[in-house]
Coordinates of C-alpha atoms in Angstrom, one line a residue:
X220 CA 0.0 0.0 0.1
X221 CA 1.4 3.3 -1.1
X222 CA 1.6 6.2 1.5
X223 CA -0.9 8.9 1.0
X224 CA 0.5 12.1 -0.7
X225 CA 1.6 14.8 1.6
X226 CA -0.8 17.5 2.4
X227 CA 0.2 20.9 1.1
X228 CA 0.9 23.4 3.6
X229 CA 0.8 27.2 3.2
X230 CA 3.8 29.4 3.3
X231 CA 5.4 29.4 6.8
X232 CA 4.7 32.5 8.7
X233 CA 7.6 34.3 10.5
X234 CA 6.4 35.2 13.9
X235 CA 7.9 36.4 17.2
X236 CA 10.1 33.6 18.6
X237 CA 9.1 31.8 21.8
X238 CA 12.5 31.1 23.4
X239 CA 14.1 33.5 25.7
X240 CA 17.4 33.3 23.9
X241 CA 15.9 34.5 20.6
X242 CA 13.7 37.2 22.2
X243 CA 16.5 38.7 24.1
X244 CA 18.9 38.8 21.2
X245 CA 16.4 40.5 18.7
X246 CA 15.5 43.0 21.4
X247 CA 19.1 43.7 22.2
X248 CA 20.0 44.1 18.5
X249 CA 17.1 46.4 17.9
X250 CA 18.0 48.5 20.9
X251 CA 21.7 48.7 20.1
X252 CA 20.9 49.8 16.4
X253 CA 18.4 52.4 17.4
X254 CA 20.6 53.8 20.1
X255 CA 23.6 53.9 17.9
X256 CA 21.8 55.8 15.1
X257 CA 20.2 58.1 17.7
X258 CA 23.4 58.9 19.5
X259 CA 25.2 59.6 16.1
X260 CA 22.4 62.1 15.2
X261 CA 22.3 63.7 18.6
X262 CA 26.1 64.1 18.5
X263 CA 26.3 65.6 15.1
X264 CA 23.4 68.1 15.5
X265 CA 24.9 70.3 18.3
X266 CA 28.6 69.6 17.4
X267 CA 29.2 73.2 16.1
X268 CA 27.8 74.7 19.2
X269 CA 29.7 72.3 21.3
X270 CA 33.0 73.2 19.6
X271 CA 32.3 77.0 20.1
X272 CA 31.4 76.4 23.8
X273 CA 34.5 74.2 24.5
X274 CA 36.8 76.8 22.9
X275 CA 35.2 79.6 24.9
X276 CA 35.3 77.7 28.2
X277 CA 38.9 76.7 27.6
X278 CA 39.9 80.3 27.2
X279 CA 37.9 81.4 30.2
X280 CA 39.6 78.7 32.4
X281 CA 43.1 79.8 31.2
X282 CA 42.2 83.5 31.9
X283 CA 40.8 82.6 35.4
X284 CA 43.9 80.5 36.5
X285 CA 46.1 83.4 35.0
X286 CA 44.3 86.1 37.1
X287 CA 44.5 84.0 40.3
X288 CA 48.4 84.6 40.4
X289 CA 48.8 87.8 42.6
X290 CA 52.4 88.5 41.4
X291 CA 51.0 89.6 38.0
X292 CA 48.8 92.2 39.4
X293 CA 51.7 93.4 41.6
X294 CA 53.8 93.6 38.4
X295 CA 51.0 95.5 36.7
X296 CA 50.9 98.2 39.5
X297 CA 54.6 98.6 39.9
X298 CA 55.9 98.7 36.3
X299 CA 55.3 100.4 33.0
X300 CA 54.0 98.7 29.8
X301 CA 57.2 97.5 28.1
X302 CA 58.0 94.7 25.6
X303 CA 60.7 93.4 28.0
X304 CA 58.6 93.9 31.1
X305 CA 57.7 91.2 33.6
X306 CA 54.0 91.3 32.6
X307 CA 54.9 90.5 28.9
X308 CA 57.2 87.8 30.1
X309 CA 54.5 86.1 32.2
X310 CA 52.0 86.4 29.5
X311 CA 54.3 84.7 26.9
X312 CA 55.1 82.0 29.3
X313 CA 51.5 81.2 30.0
X314 CA 50.5 81.3 26.2
X315 CA 53.3 78.8 25.3
X316 CA 52.4 76.5 28.2
X317 CA 48.6 76.5 27.5
X318 CA 48.6 76.7 23.7
X319 CA 46.4 79.7 23.6
X320 CA 46.6 82.1 20.6
X321 CA 47.2 85.2 22.8
X322 CA 47.3 86.3 26.5
X323 CA 46.7 90.0 26.9
X324 CA 46.9 91.9 30.1
X325 CA 45.4 95.5 30.4
X326 CA 45.1 98.1 33.0
X327 CA 41.8 99.9 34.1
X328 CA 42.1 102.1 31.0
X329 CA 42.1 99.4 28.6
X330 CA 45.9 99.9 27.7
X331 CA 47.8 96.5 26.8
X332 CA 50.6 95.4 28.9
X333 CA 51.2 92.3 26.9
X334 CA 50.5 91.1 23.3
X335 CA 51.9 88.5 20.9
X336 CA 52.9 91.5 18.7
X337 CA 55.0 93.6 21.0
X338 CA 54.5 96.6 18.9
X339 CA 51.0 96.8 20.2
X340 CA 52.0 97.1 23.8
X341 CA 50.9 100.3 25.2
X342 CA 47.9 100.7 22.9
X343 CA 44.2 100.5 23.9
X344 CA 42.6 97.2 23.1
X345 CA 40.6 96.7 20.0
X346 CA 37.3 95.2 21.8
X347 CA 35.3 96.6 24.7
X348 CA 36.8 95.5 28.1
X349 CA 34.2 97.4 30.2
X350 CA 32.5 94.2 31.4
X351 CA 35.7 92.6 32.7
X352 CA 36.9 95.8 34.3
X353 CA 33.5 96.1 36.0
X354 CA 34.4 92.8 38.0
X355 CA 32.5 90.2 35.7
X356 CA 33.8 87.4 33.5
X357 CA 33.2 87.3 29.8
X358 CA 33.1 84.3 27.4
X359 CA 32.4 85.1 23.8
X360 CA 33.3 84.6 20.1
X361 CA 34.6 87.8 18.7
X362 CA 37.1 89.3 16.1
X363 CA 40.1 91.4 17.1
X364 CA 43.5 92.4 15.7
X365 CA 44.3 88.7 15.4
X366 CA 41.3 87.7 13.6
X367 CA 38.3 85.7 14.9
X368 CA 38.9 83.8 18.2
X369 CA 37.1 82.2 21.2
X370 CA 38.0 84.4 24.1
X371 CA 37.6 84.7 27.8
X372 CA 38.0 87.9 29.8
X373 CA 38.2 88.1 33.7
X374 CA 39.0 90.9 36.0
X375 CA 42.5 91.2 37.5
X376 CA 42.5 91.8 41.2
X377 CA 45.2 92.9 43.5
X378 CA 45.9 91.5 47.0
X379 CA 43.1 93.7 48.4
X380 CA 40.6 92.3 45.9
X381 CA 40.5 95.6 44.1
X382 CA 40.1 95.6 40.3
X383 CA 43.3 96.8 38.7
X384 CA 42.8 95.6 35.2
X385 CA 41.8 92.5 33.1
X386 CA 43.2 89.6 31.3
X387 CA 41.9 88.4 27.9
X388 CA 42.9 84.8 26.6
X389 CA 42.0 83.8 23.0
X390 CA 41.9 80.4 21.3
X391 CA 42.3 80.2 17.6
X392 CA 38.9 79.8 16.0
X393 CA 38.9 77.3 13.0
X394 CA 36.1 76.9 10.6
X395 CA 33.4 74.9 12.4
X396 CA 32.1 73.6 9.1
X397 CA 35.6 72.1 8.3
X398 CA 36.0 70.6 11.7
X399 CA 32.4 69.1 11.6
X400 CA 32.8 67.6 8.0
X401 CA 36.3 66.2 9.2
X402 CA 34.6 64.6 12.3
X403 CA 31.9 62.8 10.4
X404 CA 34.0 59.9 8.9
X405 CA 35.5 59.1 12.2
X406 CA 32.3 59.3 14.0
X407 CA 30.5 56.9 11.6
X408 CA 33.5 54.5 11.9
X409 CA 33.1 54.7 15.8
X410 CA 29.3 54.2 15.4
X411 CA 29.9 51.2 13.2
X412 CA 32.4 49.7 15.6
X413 CA 30.1 50.2 18.5
X414 CA 27.3 48.6 16.7
X415 CA 29.4 45.5 15.9
X416 CA 30.7 45.4 19.4
X417 CA 27.2 45.7 20.8
X418 CA 25.9 43.0 18.6
X419 CA 28.5 40.7 19.6
X420 CA 28.0 41.4 23.2
X421 CA 24.3 40.9 22.8
X422 CA 24.9 37.6 21.2
X423 CA 27.3 36.4 23.9
X424 CA 24.8 37.5 26.7
X425 CA 21.9 35.8 25.0
X426 CA 23.8 32.6 24.8
X427 CA 24.8 32.8 28.4
X428 CA 21.1 33.5 29.2
X429 CA 20.1 30.5 27.1
X430 CA 22.4 28.2 29.2
X431 CA 21.2 29.6 32.4
X432 CA 17.4 29.3 31.5
X433 CA 17.9 25.9 29.8
X434 CA 16.4 27.4 26.6
X435 CA 13.1 27.8 28.2
X436 CA 10.2 30.0 27.1
X437 CA 9.0 32.9 29.0
X438 CA 5.7 31.0 29.7
X439 CA 7.7 28.1 31.1
X440 CA 9.6 30.5 33.5
X441 CA 6.4 32.1 34.5
X442 CA 4.9 28.7 35.4
X443 CA 8.1 27.6 37.3
X444 CA 8.1 30.8 39.4
X445 CA 4.4 30.3 40.3
X446 CA 5.0 26.7 41.1
X447 CA 7.9 27.8 43.3
X448 CA 6.0 30.4 45.2
X449 CA 3.3 28.0 45.8
X450 CA 5.7 25.3 47.1
X451 CA 7.6 27.8 49.4
X452 CA 4.6 29.2 51.0
X453 CA 2.8 25.8 51.5
X454 CA 5.6 23.8 53.1
X455 CA 5.7 23.8 57.0
X456 CA 9.3 24.6 57.2
X457 CA 10.9 28.2 57.3
X458 CA 13.0 29.2 54.4
X459 CA 15.2 32.3 54.3
X460 CA 17.2 33.3 51.2
X461 CA 19.9 35.8 51.7
X462 CA 22.0 37.6 49.0
X463 CA 25.8 38.0 49.1
X464 CA 25.5 41.3 51.3
X465 CA 23.5 39.5 53.9
X466 CA 20.1 41.0 53.0
X467 CA 17.0 39.0 53.0
X468 CA 15.8 38.1 49.6
X469 CA 12.9 35.8 50.4
X470 CA 10.9 34.8 53.5
X471 CA 8.2 32.2 53.2
X472 CA 5.1 32.2 55.5
X473 CA 6.5 29.7 58.0
X474 CA 9.7 31.7 58.4
X475 CA 7.8 34.9 58.9
X476 CA 5.8 33.1 61.7
X477 CA 8.9 31.5 63.3
X478 CA 11.0 34.6 63.2
X479 CA 8.2 37.1 64.1
X480 CA 8.7 39.1 60.9
X481 CA 6.5 40.6 58.3
X482 CA 6.6 40.7 54.5
X483 CA 8.4 44.1 54.8
X484 CA 11.6 42.5 56.1
X485 CA 12.6 41.4 52.6
X486 CA 15.4 43.6 51.4
X487 CA 16.5 44.4 55.1
X488 CA 19.8 43.1 56.5
X489 CA 19.7 40.4 59.0
X490 CA 21.0 42.7 61.8
X491 CA 18.4 45.3 61.0
X492 CA 15.6 42.7 60.9
X493 CA 16.4 40.4 63.8
X494 CA 18.7 42.3 65.9
X495 CA 21.9 40.9 67.5
X496 CA 22.0 37.3 68.9
X497 CA 22.5 33.7 68.0
X498 CA 19.6 33.5 65.6
X499 CA 21.3 36.2 63.5
X500 CA 24.7 34.6 63.8
X501 CA 23.4 31.3 62.6
X502 CA 21.5 32.7 59.7
X503 CA 24.5 35.0 58.7
X504 CA 27.0 32.0 58.8
X505 CA 28.9 33.3 61.7
X506 CA 28.2 30.1 63.5
X507 CA 28.7 27.0 61.4
X508 CA 27.5 23.4 61.7
X509 CA 24.4 21.3 61.2
X510 CA 21.1 21.3 63.1
X511 CA 22.2 24.5 65.1
X512 CA 19.8 25.4 67.9
X513 CA 18.7 28.9 68.4
X514 CA 16.0 30.6 70.3
X515 CA 13.7 33.4 68.9
X516 CA 11.1 34.7 71.3
X517 CA 9.6 31.6 72.9
X518 CA 10.4 29.3 70.2
X519 CA 13.4 26.9 69.9
X520 CA 14.4 26.7 66.3
X521 CA 16.7 24.2 64.4
X522 CA 18.5 25.9 61.6
X523 CA 20.6 24.7 58.7
X524 CA 22.4 26.9 56.2
X525 CA 23.7 26.1 52.8
X526 CA 25.6 28.7 50.6
X527 CA 24.7 29.3 47.1
X528 CA 26.8 29.9 44.0
X529 CA 26.2 33.7 43.9
X530 CA 27.7 34.1 47.4
X531 CA 24.4 34.2 49.1
X532 CA 22.7 31.4 51.3
X533 CA 19.5 29.6 51.9
X534 CA 18.6 28.7 55.5
X535 CA 15.9 26.4 56.8
X536 CA 14.3 26.6 60.1
X537 CA 12.4 24.0 61.9
X538 CA 10.2 24.5 65.0
X539 CA 11.5 22.2 67.8
X540 CA 9.5 23.8 70.6
X541 CA 7.1 21.0 71.0
X542 CA 9.9 18.3 70.5
X543 CA 12.1 20.2 73.0
X544 CA 9.1 20.2 75.5
X545 CA 8.7 16.4 74.9
X546 CA 12.4 15.7 75.5
X547 CA 12.5 17.8 78.6
X548 CA 9.4 16.2 79.9
X549 CA 11.2 12.9 79.4
X550 CA 14.4 14.1 81.3
X551 CA 12.1 15.4 84.1
X552 CA 10.2 12.2 84.1
X553 CA 13.3 10.2 84.5
X554 CA 14.5 12.6 87.3
X555 CA 11.2 12.0 89.0
X556 CA 11.4 8.3 88.8
X557 CA 14.9 8.4 90.3
X558 CA 13.7 10.7 93.0
X559 CA 10.6 8.4 93.6
X560 CA 12.9 5.3 93.7
X561 CA 15.1 6.9 96.3
X562 CA 12.2 8.0 98.3
X563 CA 10.6 4.5 98.0
X564 CA 13.9 3.1 99.6
X565 CA 13.8 5.8 102.3
X566 CA 10.2 5.1 103.2
X567 CA 10.8 1.3 103.1
X568 CA 13.6 1.8 105.6
X569 CA 11.5 4.2 107.7
X570 CA 8.6 1.6 107.7
X571 CA 10.9 -1.3 108.5
X572 CA 12.2 0.8 111.4
X573 CA 8.8 1.6 112.6
X574 CA 7.7 -2.0 112.3
X575 CA 10.7 -3.2 114.4
X576 CA 9.9 -0.7 117.1
X577 CA 6.3 -1.9 117.2
X578 CA 7.1 -5.6 117.2
X579 CA 9.4 -4.9 120.1
X580 CA 6.7 -3.1 121.8
X581 CA 8.8 0.1 122.0
X582 CA 5.7 2.3 121.5
X583 CA 7.2 5.6 122.9
X584 CA 10.2 5.2 120.7
X585 CA 8.0 4.6 117.6
X586 CA 6.0 7.8 118.5
X587 CA 9.2 9.7 118.8
X588 CA 10.6 8.3 115.5
X589 CA 7.4 9.2 113.6
X590 CA 7.4 12.7 115.1
X591 CA 11.0 13.4 114.2
X592 CA 10.4 12.2 110.5
X593 CA 7.4 14.3 110.1
X594 CA 8.8 17.3 111.9
X595 CA 11.8 17.5 109.5
X596 CA 9.7 18.1 106.5
X597 CA 7.3 20.4 108.4
X598 CA 10.3 22.4 109.6
X599 CA 11.6 22.9 106.1
X600 CA 8.1 24.0 105.0
X601 CA 7.8 26.5 107.8
X602 CA 11.2 28.0 107.2
X603 CA 10.4 28.7 103.6
X604 CA 6.8 30.1 104.1
X605 CA 8.1 32.4 106.9
X606 CA 10.4 34.2 104.5
X607 CA 8.6 33.7 101.1
X608 CA 5.0 34.7 101.2
X609 CA 4.1 33.9 97.6
X610 CA 2.4 30.3 97.5
X611 CA 3.9 29.3 94.1
X612 CA 7.5 30.2 95.0
X613 CA 7.1 28.7 98.5
X614 CA 5.7 25.5 97.1
X615 CA 8.5 25.3 94.5
X616 CA 11.2 25.8 97.1
X617 CA 9.8 23.2 99.5
X618 CA 9.6 20.7 96.6
X619 CA 13.1 21.5 95.5
X620 CA 14.4 21.1 99.2
X621 CA 12.9 17.5 99.2
X622 CA 14.6 16.6 95.9
X623 CA 17.9 18.2 97.0
X624 CA 17.8 16.2 100.3
X625 CA 17.2 12.9 98.3
X626 CA 20.3 13.8 96.0
X627 CA 22.4 14.5 99.1
X628 CA 22.3 18.4 98.7
X629 CA 21.3 20.8 101.5
X630 CA 19.1 23.5 100.3
X631 CA 18.8 26.6 102.8
X632 CA 17.3 29.9 102.5
X633 CA 19.6 33.0 102.8
X634 CA 19.4 35.1 105.9
X635 CA 18.4 38.2 104.0
X636 CA 15.5 36.4 102.3
X637 CA 12.0 38.2 102.8
X638 CA 9.6 38.3 99.8
X639 CA 6.0 39.8 100.2
X640 CA 3.1 38.3 98.3
X641 CA 2.9 41.1 95.8
X642 CA 4.5 39.6 92.8
X643 CA 3.2 41.1 89.3
X644 CA 4.2 37.8 87.6
X645 CA 4.7 35.0 90.0
X646 CA 4.9 32.3 87.2
X647 CA 7.6 34.1 85.5
X648 CA 9.7 34.2 88.7
X649 CA 9.0 30.4 89.3
X650 CA 10.3 29.7 85.9
X651 CA 13.5 31.7 86.5
X652 CA 13.9 30.2 90.1
X653 CA 13.1 26.7 89.0
X654 CA 15.8 26.8 86.2
X655 CA 18.5 28.2 88.5
X656 CA 17.9 25.7 91.3
X657 CA 17.9 22.8 89.0
X658 CA 21.2 24.0 87.5
X659 CA 22.6 24.6 91.1
X660 CA 21.5 20.9 91.9
X661 CA 23.2 19.5 89.1
X662 CA 26.5 21.5 89.9
X663 CA 26.4 20.9 93.6
X664 CA 25.6 17.0 93.5
X665 CA 28.6 15.1 94.4
X666 CA 30.8 18.0 95.6
X667 CA 32.2 18.1 99.2
X668 CA 29.5 19.7 101.7
X669 CA 27.0 19.8 98.8
X670 CA 24.7 22.8 99.4
X671 CA 22.6 25.4 97.7
X672 CA 21.6 28.7 99.1
X673 CA 18.6 30.6 97.8
X674 CA 18.1 34.3 98.5
X675 CA 15.0 36.4 97.6
X676 CA 14.6 39.9 98.7
X677 CA 12.6 43.0 97.8
X678 CA 14.1 46.4 97.3
X679 CA 11.1 48.7 96.7
X680 CA 9.4 47.2 93.7
X681 CA 12.6 45.4 92.7
X682 CA 13.2 41.7 93.4
X683 CA 16.7 40.4 93.7
X684 CA 17.1 36.7 93.4
X685 CA 20.4 35.0 94.1
X686 CA 21.2 31.3 93.9
X687 CA 24.6 30.1 95.2
X688 CA 25.9 26.5 94.9
X689 CA 28.9 24.6 96.1
X690 CA 29.8 23.1 92.7
X691 CA 32.9 23.6 90.5
X692 CA 31.8 27.1 89.5
X693 CA 32.0 28.8 86.1
X694 CA 35.3 29.9 84.6
X695 CA 35.8 33.7 84.4
X696 CA 36.1 33.4 80.5
X697 CA 32.7 31.7 80.2
X698 CA 30.6 34.1 82.2
X699 CA 28.9 35.4 78.9
X700 CA 29.1 32.2 76.9
X701 CA 26.8 30.3 79.3
X702 CA 24.0 32.7 78.3
X703 CA 24.3 31.8 74.6
X704 CA 22.1 29.2 73.0
X705 CA 23.8 25.8 72.5
X706 CA 26.6 26.3 75.1
X707 CA 26.7 23.5 77.7
X708 CA 29.2 21.3 79.5
X709 CA 26.6 18.5 80.2
X710 CA 26.1 15.4 78.3
X711 CA 23.5 15.3 75.7
X712 CA 20.0 14.2 77.0
X713 CA 17.6 11.9 75.2
X714 CA 16.3 14.8 73.0
X715 CA 19.9 15.5 71.9
X716 CA 20.1 19.3 72.5
X717 CA 21.2 21.3 75.6
X718 CA 22.3 24.9 76.3
X719 CA 18.8 26.5 76.3
X720 CA 17.8 27.1 80.0
X721 CA 20.1 29.9 80.9
X722 CA 19.5 31.9 77.6
X723 CA 15.8 31.6 78.4
X724 CA 16.4 32.9 81.9
X725 CA 18.1 35.9 80.4
X726 CA 15.4 36.5 78.1
X727 CA 12.8 36.3 80.7
X728 CA 14.8 38.8 82.9
X729 CA 15.5 41.3 80.0
X730 CA 11.8 41.1 79.0
X731 CA 10.9 42.6 82.4
X732 CA 13.7 45.2 82.1
X733 CA 15.9 43.2 84.4
X734 CA 19.4 41.4 84.0
X735 CA 21.0 38.2 85.1
X736 CA 24.7 37.7 85.8
X737 CA 27.1 35.1 87.2
X738 CA 30.1 35.4 89.5
X739 CA 32.4 33.3 91.6
X740 CA 31.6 32.6 95.3
X741 CA 34.4 33.3 97.8
X742 CA 33.6 29.8 99.2
X743 CA 33.7 28.2 95.9
X744 CA 30.9 27.5 93.2
X745 CA 28.9 29.9 91.3
X746 CA 26.6 32.7 92.2
X747 CA 23.7 33.6 89.9
X748 CA 22.0 36.9 90.5
X749 CA 18.8 38.0 88.8
X750 CA 17.6 41.6 89.3
X751 CA 13.9 42.3 88.2
X752 CA 12.7 45.9 88.6
X753 CA 9.0 46.6 88.7
X754 CA 8.5 43.0 89.9
X755 CA 6.3 43.9 92.8
X756 CA 3.0 45.7 92.9
X757 CA 2.7 48.7 95.1
X758 CA 1.7 47.8 98.7
X759 CA -2.0 48.2 99.4
X760 CA -2.6 47.2 102.9
X761 CA -3.8 43.8 103.6
X762 CA -5.3 43.7 100.1
X763 CA -1.8 42.9 98.7
X764 CA -2.0 39.4 100.1
X765 CA -4.1 36.7 98.5
X766 CA -7.3 35.6 100.2
X767 CA -6.7 33.2 103.1
X768 CA -3.1 34.0 103.3
X769 CA -1.4 34.9 106.5
X770 CA 1.7 36.9 107.4
X771 CA 3.6 33.7 107.4
X772 CA 2.6 32.3 104.0
X773 CA -0.4 30.5 102.6
X774 CA -3.7 30.1 104.6
X775 CA -4.9 27.0 106.2
X776 CA -6.3 25.7 102.9
X777 CA -2.7 25.3 101.5
X778 CA -0.7 22.6 102.9
X779 CA 3.0 23.5 103.4
X780 CA 5.0 22.3 100.3
X781 CA 1.9 21.6 98.2
X782 CA 0.8 24.3 95.8
X783 CA -2.8 25.3 95.7
X784 CA -5.0 23.6 93.0
X785 CA -4.5 25.3 89.7
X786 CA -1.4 27.2 90.8
X787 CA 1.4 24.7 90.2
X788 CA 3.6 25.8 87.4
X789 CA 5.0 23.2 85.0
X790 CA 8.3 25.0 84.7
X791 CA 9.6 23.9 88.2
X792 CA 6.8 24.0 90.9
X793 CA 6.9 20.7 92.9
X794 CA 4.1 18.1 92.8
X795 CA 2.6 16.6 96.0
X796 CA 4.9 14.2 97.6
X797 CA 8.1 16.4 97.4
X798 CA 9.1 15.4 93.8
X799 CA 9.8 18.1 91.2
X800 CA 7.3 18.6 88.4
X801 CA 8.7 18.3 84.9
X802 CA 9.7 21.4 83.5
X803 CA 7.8 22.9 80.6
X804 CA 10.0 24.1 77.8
X805 CA 11.5 26.3 76.8
X806 CA 12.0 27.3 80.5
X807 CA 14.0 24.3 81.6
X808 CA 17.5 25.0 83.1
X809 CA 20.4 23.8 81.3
X810 CA 23.5 25.1 83.2
X811 CA 27.0 24.1 82.5

C-alpha cells in the first residue's frame, strides 16, 4: 500500500520567537541599532555649538587661572607697559604652556601690557573691556587684531581684591564647518564599531542566558516561578534566602511566623530585621554546623544553612519547641522516677524501722521516731513560708528542698530572704527560680559539703534573686558564653540538645527590664544573680495578700510544700509528695 501524498501546507509565517534566547537577542540588537543611530544624530546636531562652547570655556579657564596669580597684578601696578617687562614675560610663558593664541593683560584704562605683537603693547585694546573691568567674567566669540577667536576675559584683582585691570585669553577659531565635516567619517566609523561590538556582546549575553534558562520559553519560566511560590509558601518549614550582602531576599510564610517578621523584612539586612543574637549569627553564617539550635522569642528553632553559588545562602528553620518540650518532659520524668525510687527506699527503711519498734513493743520510741520524721519536712516548709509569702514560690522551694535532700544536697534560705506576696508575675519568677535551682542541684551534687543557698529579697518594687551553689563554678572566661544558645558542658539528653535554659532565663529577665549575671563565690561555686525591677505591685494594705494568706505564708487551705490547686507551674513547681514537676520548655534549666 502506498503512503498518502503529503498534504500541502501554506507558506510558513515568520512570527515572534518563543524562546528567551531568541527574544532577548532580537530585542538587544534592535535597541543597540536604535541607540547607535540616535546617538550619532544627537552628536552631530549640536557639534558646532559644542565646539564653540568648548573653545570659549577653555579660554575662560586659562584666563581665570592666570588672574589668580597675585604677582602679575603686583607687576602691573609697579611697572610700566614694556615689551621686555615682567607682565609681557609672564603672558608669553602662559601662552606657550597652554597653547592659547594670545594672552593680553590690560590696566583699568584698557591699555595693553602684553601682546603677541610687542609693537601693540601700550595701545588700547580693540574690543570693549568694560564688562571685565567692572568685575565680571566674559566668554564670547569675537574678532580682534589677530582675527576671529574664542576668548575669555576676567578681572585682574590685587591683594586687596580691588580691580586693577583685566586679562583676555584667546583660542584660535577654526572653521566649524571644516571641523564638523572632518569629524563625520571618524564618528561613523566609531558608530559602526560600537554597533558591531554591541551586537557581539548581545549575542554572547543571549547565549549565556540560554544556558542559564535551559532554553526555556517565558511562559515556562512564569509557570516555574508560580510553582516555586506555591511550594515555598505551603511547606511547614521556614525558608530564608539571603544575598551576598546579607540582605533577606525571600521569606516564606513559615519563616515569617517563626522569626516574628512581616513581609516588609525582605530587602533588609539580618542585623536590622532580627537584631543581635545567636539566631542572627546562625543565619548569617557566623556560627557554622548542622542542626544548630537557636531561640527566637519563645520558640526553639533548628537551623541549617547552605551557601549558594552567587555568594548568598539559603537557611531552613524547623520549630523544635514541642519536641524540646517532650524531650525535657522525658528528662524530668526520669528525674522524677529516680527521686521516687530513692524516696521509696527511704520510706521502706522508715517503715521497717517503725515495724521493728512496734514488734518490740517500744511504743514511745516509735511515736518519737514518727514525730521526728514528720517534723523535719514540716520544719523545712515552715522555714520557707516564713520568708517567702508567695504560695507558688514557697511550694517550689519546698519541693526542690525535698529533691535536693534525696540527692544529698542541702538547700537552705539565705538570711536576707524576705519576699512579700505582691508579685506582678509569680509564674515568670517561678520559671527563673526553677531553672536556676535545677542548675545548682546538678552542679552541687557530688561535691564536698554539697549545698545550695537561695536568696529572695525585695528592694522597693525590685526583686533580687540570688542562687549560690557549692559546685565547681563557672570559669571567668565563660561568664558570657553560658548565656548563649547551645553552650553547655553536660552530656546530651535523650532529645539531643542542651544549652537553652540559661539563655531563656536571661530573655525572661530582660523582657521585664531586668538582668542576670554570674560570679564566683568566695567559698567556691557559682552565684547567679537576677534583678527584676517593677516585679512587685505597690503595697495596698492587707489587700496585697491573697485571700486566705497569713503573714507567714499560705492560709490553712494550702498545705506546706504543696501548691494550691491550679497554681502549680509546670516549669519547676513541685508536685505533691516532694518530687519536682517536669519542666515545661523552653524554660527548663541547662546550666554548664
